[in-house]
Short mmCIF file of C-alpha atoms in Angstrom, two decimals:
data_model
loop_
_atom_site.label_atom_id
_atom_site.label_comp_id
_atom_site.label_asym_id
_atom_site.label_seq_id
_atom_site.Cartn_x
_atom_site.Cartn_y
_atom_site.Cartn_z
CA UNK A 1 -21.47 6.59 130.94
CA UNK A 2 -18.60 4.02 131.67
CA UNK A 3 -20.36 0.90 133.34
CA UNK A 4 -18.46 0.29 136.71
CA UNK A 5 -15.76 -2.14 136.64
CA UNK A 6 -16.51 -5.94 136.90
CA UNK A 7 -18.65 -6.70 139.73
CA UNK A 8 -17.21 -3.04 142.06
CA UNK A 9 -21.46 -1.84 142.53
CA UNK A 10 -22.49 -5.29 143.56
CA UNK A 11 -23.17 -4.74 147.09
CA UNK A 12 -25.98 -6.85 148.04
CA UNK A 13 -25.22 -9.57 150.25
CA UNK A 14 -26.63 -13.38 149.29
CA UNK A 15 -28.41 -15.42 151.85
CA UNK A 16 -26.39 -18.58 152.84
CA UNK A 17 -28.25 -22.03 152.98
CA UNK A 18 -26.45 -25.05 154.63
CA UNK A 19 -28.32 -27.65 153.23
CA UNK A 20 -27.26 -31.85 155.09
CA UNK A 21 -27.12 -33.44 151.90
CA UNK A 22 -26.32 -36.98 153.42
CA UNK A 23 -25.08 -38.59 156.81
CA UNK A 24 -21.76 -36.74 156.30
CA UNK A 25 -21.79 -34.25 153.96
CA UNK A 26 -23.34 -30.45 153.73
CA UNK A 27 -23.55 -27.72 151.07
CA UNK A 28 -22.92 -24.04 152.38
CA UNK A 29 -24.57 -21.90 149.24
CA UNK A 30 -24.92 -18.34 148.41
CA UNK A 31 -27.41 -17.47 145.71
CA UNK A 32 -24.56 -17.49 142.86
CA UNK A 33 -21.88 -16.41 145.27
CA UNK A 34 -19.02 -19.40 145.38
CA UNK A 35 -20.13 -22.35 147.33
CA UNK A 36 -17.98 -24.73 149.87
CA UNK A 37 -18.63 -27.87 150.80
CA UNK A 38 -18.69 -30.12 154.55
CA UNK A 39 -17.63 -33.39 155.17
CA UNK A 40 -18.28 -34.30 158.58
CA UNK A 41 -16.17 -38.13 159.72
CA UNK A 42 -15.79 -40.02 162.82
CA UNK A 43 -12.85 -38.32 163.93
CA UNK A 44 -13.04 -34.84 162.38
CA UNK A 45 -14.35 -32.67 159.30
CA UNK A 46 -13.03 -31.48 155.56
CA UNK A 47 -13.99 -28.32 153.88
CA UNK A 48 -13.73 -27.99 150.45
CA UNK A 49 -13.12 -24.46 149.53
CA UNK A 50 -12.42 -21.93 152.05
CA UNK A 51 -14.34 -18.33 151.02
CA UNK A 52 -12.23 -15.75 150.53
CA UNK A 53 -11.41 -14.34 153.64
CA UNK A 54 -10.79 -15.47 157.01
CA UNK A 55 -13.52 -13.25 158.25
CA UNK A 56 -16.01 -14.52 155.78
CA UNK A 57 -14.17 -18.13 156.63
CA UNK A 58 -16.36 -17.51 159.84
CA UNK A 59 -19.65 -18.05 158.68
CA UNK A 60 -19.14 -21.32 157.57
CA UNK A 61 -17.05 -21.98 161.04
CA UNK A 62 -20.15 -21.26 162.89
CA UNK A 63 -22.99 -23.16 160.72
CA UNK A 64 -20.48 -26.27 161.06
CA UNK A 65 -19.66 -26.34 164.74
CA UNK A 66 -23.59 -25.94 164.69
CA UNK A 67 -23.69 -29.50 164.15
CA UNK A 68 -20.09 -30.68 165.28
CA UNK A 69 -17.58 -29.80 167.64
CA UNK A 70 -15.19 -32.26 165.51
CA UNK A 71 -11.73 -30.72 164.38
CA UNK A 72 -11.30 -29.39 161.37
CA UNK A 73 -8.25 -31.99 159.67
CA UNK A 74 -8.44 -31.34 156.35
CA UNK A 75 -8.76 -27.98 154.06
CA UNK A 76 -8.71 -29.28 150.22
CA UNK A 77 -8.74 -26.30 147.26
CA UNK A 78 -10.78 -27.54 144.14
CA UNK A 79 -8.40 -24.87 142.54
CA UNK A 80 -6.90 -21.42 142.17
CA UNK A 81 -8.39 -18.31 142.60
CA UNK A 82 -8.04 -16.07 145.14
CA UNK A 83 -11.71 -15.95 146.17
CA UNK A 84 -11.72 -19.85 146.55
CA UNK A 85 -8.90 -20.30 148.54
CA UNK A 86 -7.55 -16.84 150.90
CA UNK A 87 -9.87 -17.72 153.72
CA UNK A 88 -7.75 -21.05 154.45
CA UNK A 89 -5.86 -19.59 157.35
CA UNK A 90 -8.74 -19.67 159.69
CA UNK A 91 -9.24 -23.76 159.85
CA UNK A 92 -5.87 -23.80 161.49
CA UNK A 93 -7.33 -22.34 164.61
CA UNK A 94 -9.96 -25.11 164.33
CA UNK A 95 -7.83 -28.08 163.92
CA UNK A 96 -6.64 -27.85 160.14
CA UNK A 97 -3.45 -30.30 159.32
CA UNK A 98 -3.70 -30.08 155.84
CA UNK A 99 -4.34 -27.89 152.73
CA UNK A 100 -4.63 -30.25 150.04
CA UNK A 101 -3.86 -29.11 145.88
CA UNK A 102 -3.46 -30.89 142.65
CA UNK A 103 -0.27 -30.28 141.14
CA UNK A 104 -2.04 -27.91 138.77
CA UNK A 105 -3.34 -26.02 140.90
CA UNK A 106 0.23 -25.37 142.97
CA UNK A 107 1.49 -24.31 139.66
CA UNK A 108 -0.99 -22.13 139.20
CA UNK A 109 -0.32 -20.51 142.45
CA UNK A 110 3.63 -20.25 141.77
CA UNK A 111 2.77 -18.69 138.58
CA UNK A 112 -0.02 -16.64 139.03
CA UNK A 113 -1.06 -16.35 142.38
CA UNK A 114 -0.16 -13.00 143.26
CA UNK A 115 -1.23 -11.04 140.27
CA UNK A 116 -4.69 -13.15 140.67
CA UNK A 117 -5.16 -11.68 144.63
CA UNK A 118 -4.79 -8.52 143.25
CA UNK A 119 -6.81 -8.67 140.51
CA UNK A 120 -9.51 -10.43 142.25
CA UNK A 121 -9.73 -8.42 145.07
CA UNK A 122 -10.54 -5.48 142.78
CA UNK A 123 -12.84 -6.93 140.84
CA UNK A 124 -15.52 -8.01 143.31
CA UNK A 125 -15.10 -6.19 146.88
CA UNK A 126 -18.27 -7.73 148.58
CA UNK A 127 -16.58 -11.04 148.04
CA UNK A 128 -13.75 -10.11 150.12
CA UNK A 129 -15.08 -8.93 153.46
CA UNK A 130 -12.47 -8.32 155.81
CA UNK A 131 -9.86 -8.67 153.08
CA UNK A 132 -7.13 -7.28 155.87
CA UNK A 133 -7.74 -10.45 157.59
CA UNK A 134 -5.52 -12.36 154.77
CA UNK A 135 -2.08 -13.12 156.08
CA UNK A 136 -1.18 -13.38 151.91
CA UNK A 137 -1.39 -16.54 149.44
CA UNK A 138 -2.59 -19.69 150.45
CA UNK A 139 0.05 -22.77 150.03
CA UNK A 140 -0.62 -26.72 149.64
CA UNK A 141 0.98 -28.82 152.30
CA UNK A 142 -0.28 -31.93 150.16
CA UNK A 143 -0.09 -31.89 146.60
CA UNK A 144 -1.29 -34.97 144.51
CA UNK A 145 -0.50 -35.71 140.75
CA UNK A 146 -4.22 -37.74 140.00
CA UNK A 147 -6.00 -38.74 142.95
CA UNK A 148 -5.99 -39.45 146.59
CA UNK A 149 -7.89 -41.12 149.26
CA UNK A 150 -8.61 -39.92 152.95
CA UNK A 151 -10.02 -41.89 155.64
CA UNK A 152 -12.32 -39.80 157.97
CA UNK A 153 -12.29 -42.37 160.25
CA UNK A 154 -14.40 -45.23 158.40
CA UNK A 155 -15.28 -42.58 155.97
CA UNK A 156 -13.82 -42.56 152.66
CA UNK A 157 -13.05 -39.33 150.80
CA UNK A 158 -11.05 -39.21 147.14
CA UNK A 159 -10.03 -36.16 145.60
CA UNK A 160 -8.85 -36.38 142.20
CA UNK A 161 -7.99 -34.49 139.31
CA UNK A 162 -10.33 -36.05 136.76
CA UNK A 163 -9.34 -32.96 133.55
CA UNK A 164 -9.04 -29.88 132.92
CA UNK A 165 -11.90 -27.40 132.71
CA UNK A 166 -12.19 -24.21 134.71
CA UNK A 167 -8.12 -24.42 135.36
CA UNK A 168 -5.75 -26.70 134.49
CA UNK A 169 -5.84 -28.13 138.26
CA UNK A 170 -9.52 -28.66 138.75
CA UNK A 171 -10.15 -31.15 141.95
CA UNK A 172 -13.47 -33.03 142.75
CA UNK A 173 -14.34 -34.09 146.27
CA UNK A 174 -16.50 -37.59 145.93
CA UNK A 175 -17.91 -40.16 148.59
CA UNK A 176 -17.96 -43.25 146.67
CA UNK A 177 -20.43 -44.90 149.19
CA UNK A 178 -22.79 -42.12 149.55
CA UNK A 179 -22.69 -40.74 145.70
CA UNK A 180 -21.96 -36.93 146.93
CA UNK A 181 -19.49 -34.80 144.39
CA UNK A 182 -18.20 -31.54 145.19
CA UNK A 183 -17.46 -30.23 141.59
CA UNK A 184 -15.67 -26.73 142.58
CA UNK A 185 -16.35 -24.53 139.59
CA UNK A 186 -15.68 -27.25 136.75
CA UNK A 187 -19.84 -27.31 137.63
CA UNK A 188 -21.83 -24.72 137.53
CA UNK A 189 -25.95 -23.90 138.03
CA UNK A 190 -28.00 -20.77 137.54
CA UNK A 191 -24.49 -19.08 137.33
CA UNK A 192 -22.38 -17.82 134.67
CA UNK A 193 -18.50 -20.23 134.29
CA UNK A 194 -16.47 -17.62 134.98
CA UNK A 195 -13.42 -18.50 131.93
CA UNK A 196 -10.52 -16.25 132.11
CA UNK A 197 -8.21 -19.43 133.30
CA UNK A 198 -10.16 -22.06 131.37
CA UNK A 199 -9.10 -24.70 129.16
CA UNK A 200 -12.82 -24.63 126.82
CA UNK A 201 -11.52 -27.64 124.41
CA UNK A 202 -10.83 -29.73 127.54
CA UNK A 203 -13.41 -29.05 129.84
CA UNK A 204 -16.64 -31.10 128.55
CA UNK A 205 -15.03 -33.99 128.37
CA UNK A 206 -13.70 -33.27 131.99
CA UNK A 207 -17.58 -32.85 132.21
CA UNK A 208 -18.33 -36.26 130.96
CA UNK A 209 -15.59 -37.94 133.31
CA UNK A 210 -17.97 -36.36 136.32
CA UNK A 211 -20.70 -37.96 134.75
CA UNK A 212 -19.79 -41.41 134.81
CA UNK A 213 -19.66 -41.25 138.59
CA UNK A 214 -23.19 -41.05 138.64
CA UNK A 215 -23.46 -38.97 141.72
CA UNK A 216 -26.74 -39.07 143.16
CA UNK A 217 -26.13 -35.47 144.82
CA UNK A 218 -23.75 -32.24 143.22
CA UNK A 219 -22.44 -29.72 145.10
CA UNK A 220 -21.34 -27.18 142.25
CA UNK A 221 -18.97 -23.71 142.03
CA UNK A 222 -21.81 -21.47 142.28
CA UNK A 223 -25.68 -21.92 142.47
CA UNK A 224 -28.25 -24.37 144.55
CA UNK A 225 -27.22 -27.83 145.56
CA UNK A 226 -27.98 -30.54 142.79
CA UNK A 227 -29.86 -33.02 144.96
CA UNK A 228 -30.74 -35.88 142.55
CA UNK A 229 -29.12 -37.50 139.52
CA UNK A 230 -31.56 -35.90 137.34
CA UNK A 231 -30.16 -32.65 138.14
CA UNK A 232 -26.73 -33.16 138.40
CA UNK A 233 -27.24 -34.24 134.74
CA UNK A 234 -29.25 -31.10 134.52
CA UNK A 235 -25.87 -29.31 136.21
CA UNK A 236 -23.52 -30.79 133.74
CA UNK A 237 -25.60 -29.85 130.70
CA UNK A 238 -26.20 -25.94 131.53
CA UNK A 239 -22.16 -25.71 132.29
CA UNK A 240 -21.08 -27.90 129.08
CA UNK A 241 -23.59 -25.67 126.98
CA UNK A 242 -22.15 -22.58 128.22
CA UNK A 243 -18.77 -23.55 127.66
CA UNK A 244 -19.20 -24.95 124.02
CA UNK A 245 -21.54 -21.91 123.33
CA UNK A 246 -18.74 -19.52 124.06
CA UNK A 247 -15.70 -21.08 122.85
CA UNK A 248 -17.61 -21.60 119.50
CA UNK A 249 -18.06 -18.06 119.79
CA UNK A 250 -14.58 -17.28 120.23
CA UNK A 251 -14.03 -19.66 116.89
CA UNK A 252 -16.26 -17.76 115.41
CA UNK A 253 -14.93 -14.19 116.00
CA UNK A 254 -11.42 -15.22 115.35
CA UNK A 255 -12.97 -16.51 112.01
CA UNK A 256 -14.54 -13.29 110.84
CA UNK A 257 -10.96 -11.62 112.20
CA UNK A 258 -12.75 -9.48 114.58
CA UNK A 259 -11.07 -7.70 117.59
CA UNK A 260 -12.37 -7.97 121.17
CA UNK A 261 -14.74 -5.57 120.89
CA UNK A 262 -16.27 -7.33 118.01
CA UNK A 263 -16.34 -10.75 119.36
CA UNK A 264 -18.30 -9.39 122.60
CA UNK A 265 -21.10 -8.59 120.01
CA UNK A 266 -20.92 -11.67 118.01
CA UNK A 267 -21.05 -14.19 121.41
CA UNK A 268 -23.59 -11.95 122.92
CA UNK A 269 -25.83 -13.02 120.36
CA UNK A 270 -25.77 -17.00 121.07
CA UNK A 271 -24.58 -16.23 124.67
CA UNK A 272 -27.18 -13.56 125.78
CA UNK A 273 -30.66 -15.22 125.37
CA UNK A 274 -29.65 -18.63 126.93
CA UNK A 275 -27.63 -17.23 129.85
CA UNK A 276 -28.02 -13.82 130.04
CA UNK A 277 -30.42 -14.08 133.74
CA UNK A 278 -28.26 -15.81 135.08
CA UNK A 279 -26.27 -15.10 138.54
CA UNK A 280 -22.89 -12.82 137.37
CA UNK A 281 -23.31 -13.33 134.01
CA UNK A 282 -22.20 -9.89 132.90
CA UNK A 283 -19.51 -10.07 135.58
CA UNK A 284 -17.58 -13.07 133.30
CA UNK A 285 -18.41 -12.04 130.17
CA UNK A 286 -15.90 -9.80 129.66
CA UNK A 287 -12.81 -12.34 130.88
CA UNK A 288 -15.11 -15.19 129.47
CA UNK A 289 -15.02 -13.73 125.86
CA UNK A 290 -11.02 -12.99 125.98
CA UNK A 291 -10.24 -16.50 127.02
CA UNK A 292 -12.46 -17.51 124.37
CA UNK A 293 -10.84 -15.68 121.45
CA UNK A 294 -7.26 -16.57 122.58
CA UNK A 295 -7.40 -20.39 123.07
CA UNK A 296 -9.28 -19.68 119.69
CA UNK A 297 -6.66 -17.99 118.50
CA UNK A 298 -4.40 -20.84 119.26
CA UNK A 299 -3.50 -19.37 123.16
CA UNK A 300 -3.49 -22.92 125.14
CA UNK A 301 -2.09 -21.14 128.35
CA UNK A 302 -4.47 -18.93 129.64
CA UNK A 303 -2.64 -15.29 129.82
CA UNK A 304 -2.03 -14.08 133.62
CA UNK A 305 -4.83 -11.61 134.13
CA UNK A 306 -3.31 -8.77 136.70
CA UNK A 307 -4.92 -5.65 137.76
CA UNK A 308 -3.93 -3.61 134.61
CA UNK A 309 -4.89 -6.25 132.30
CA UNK A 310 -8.44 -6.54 133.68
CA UNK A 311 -8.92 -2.73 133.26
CA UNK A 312 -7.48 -2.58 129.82
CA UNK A 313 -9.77 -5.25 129.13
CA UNK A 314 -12.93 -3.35 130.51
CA UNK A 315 -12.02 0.13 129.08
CA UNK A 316 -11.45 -1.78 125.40
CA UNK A 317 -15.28 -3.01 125.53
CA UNK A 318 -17.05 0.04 126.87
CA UNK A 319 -19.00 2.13 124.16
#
């Protein structure tokens, strides 16, 4: 029987925590399902990472003006893909000025962006509740080259690109003078990385850079709030394991001169005992091992994946 395709029978919904992680800032988690993160100022609030819909965008409008009636200013993307960044259009009715990008990420979105809605979208319905609520792709209004800094009132808020990782554009949220990092997917817990844009090589020293911040509290891509600095060390570890695990992989397959097919077995066998429980682990496989094999095949620039390319992919792996 051909196994449904990527993530199309996962219908059961995730409880959502919001979890006050310090004076000003708050985790909104979903069991595995992609996280966003609350910074609450003097004069008004930034979310990092929007859910993928408006409608879901809702949620997360409700648990914050459950503790603030402050506007929402600023909207900031850790990076592209769809399910990150769609749901941006509902801050505006709450306030939002700004939707804030690296430069990677905007190229990302002039390149890719509408191939990656669709193929998202198709991949994993339940993450796209009330998809018809999406007016279409989400735009910067601020793009930044390295790093910025925000004032929310006395609060201050830098976002910078610190390396590449999960994308090229990968963009941390940090408040320097209460230790809090908002990783977006370059950190990962209890989760598979999901790899189809990644840059493997690059990411664990992008890794190390969030290290040497020594954040005291880690809000990652997916899984449960890191909330000391022995488990954001904890956090970086699991994701730069996984990552080194399956490029090596990749290296490996390419190696032997194995097709796809045959590098799915070969990283399954490192891959499957160490991460194999974990939340949508057999959901990124698949993408995870193709990005793997072509940056180890000397691909540096991930390959767009559309709609058709996903399902070639599947259909090429299924027995």
């Amino acid at each position: 029987m051909t196994k449904a395709f990527a993530s199309q029978a996962d219908l059961e919904e995730k409880k959502i925590t919001f979890t006050q992680l310090s004076e000003n800032a708050w985790a909104y988690t979903a069991e595995g399902d992609p996280n966003s993160g609350v910074i609450i100022g003097d004069d008004g609030v930034l979310i990092v990472d929007t859910t993928a819909t408006p409608a879901m965008a809702q949620d997360l409008i409700g648990k914050i003006r459950s503790v603030t009636d402050k506007p929402i200013k600023y909207v900031v993307l850790s990076h592209y893909h769809a399910v990150r960044v769609l749901g941006a259009s509902a801050y505006f009715k709450e306030g939002a000025q700004q939707v804030i990008a690296s430069r990677g990420t905007y190229e990302m979105i002039v390149e890719r962006g509408e191939q990656d809605m669709k193929s998202e979208i198709e991949r994993f319905p339940r993450l796209f509740a009330g998809v018809e609520t999406v007016p279409g792709l989400t735009w910067p209004t601020l793009v930044f080259e390295r790093e910025i800094t925000l004032w929310l009132g006395k609060l201050e808020v830098k976002i910078a690109h610190l390396g590449a990782g999960h994308t090229k554009g990968d963009a941390v949220v940090w408040l320097p003078s209460q230790k809090v990092l908002f990783s977006g997917d370059l950190v990962e817990y209890d989760a598979a990385c999901y790899c189809g844009d990644a840059q493997l090589e690059q990411w664990p020293a992008t890794l190390e850079a969030l290290r040497a911040l020594k954040a005291d509290k880690l809000v990652p891509g997916r899984g449960p709030a890191l909330l000391s600095q022995a488990e954001v060390n904890k956090g970086l570890d699991y994701t730069k394991d996984f990552v080194t695990t399956l490029l090596q992989a990749g290296r490996d397959a390419v190696a032997e001169k194995l097709d796809l097919k045959g590098a799915m077995a070969l990283t399954r066998k490192t891959m499957d005992p160490k991460f194999g429980q974990v939340f949508i682990y057999e959901h990124c496989l698949p993408f995870d091992v193709s990005r793997a094999y072509d940056e180890a095949s000397g691909i540096t620039h991930p390959r767009i994946w559309t709609a058709q390319r996903d399902k070639e992919m599947w259909s090429a792996l299924q027995d």
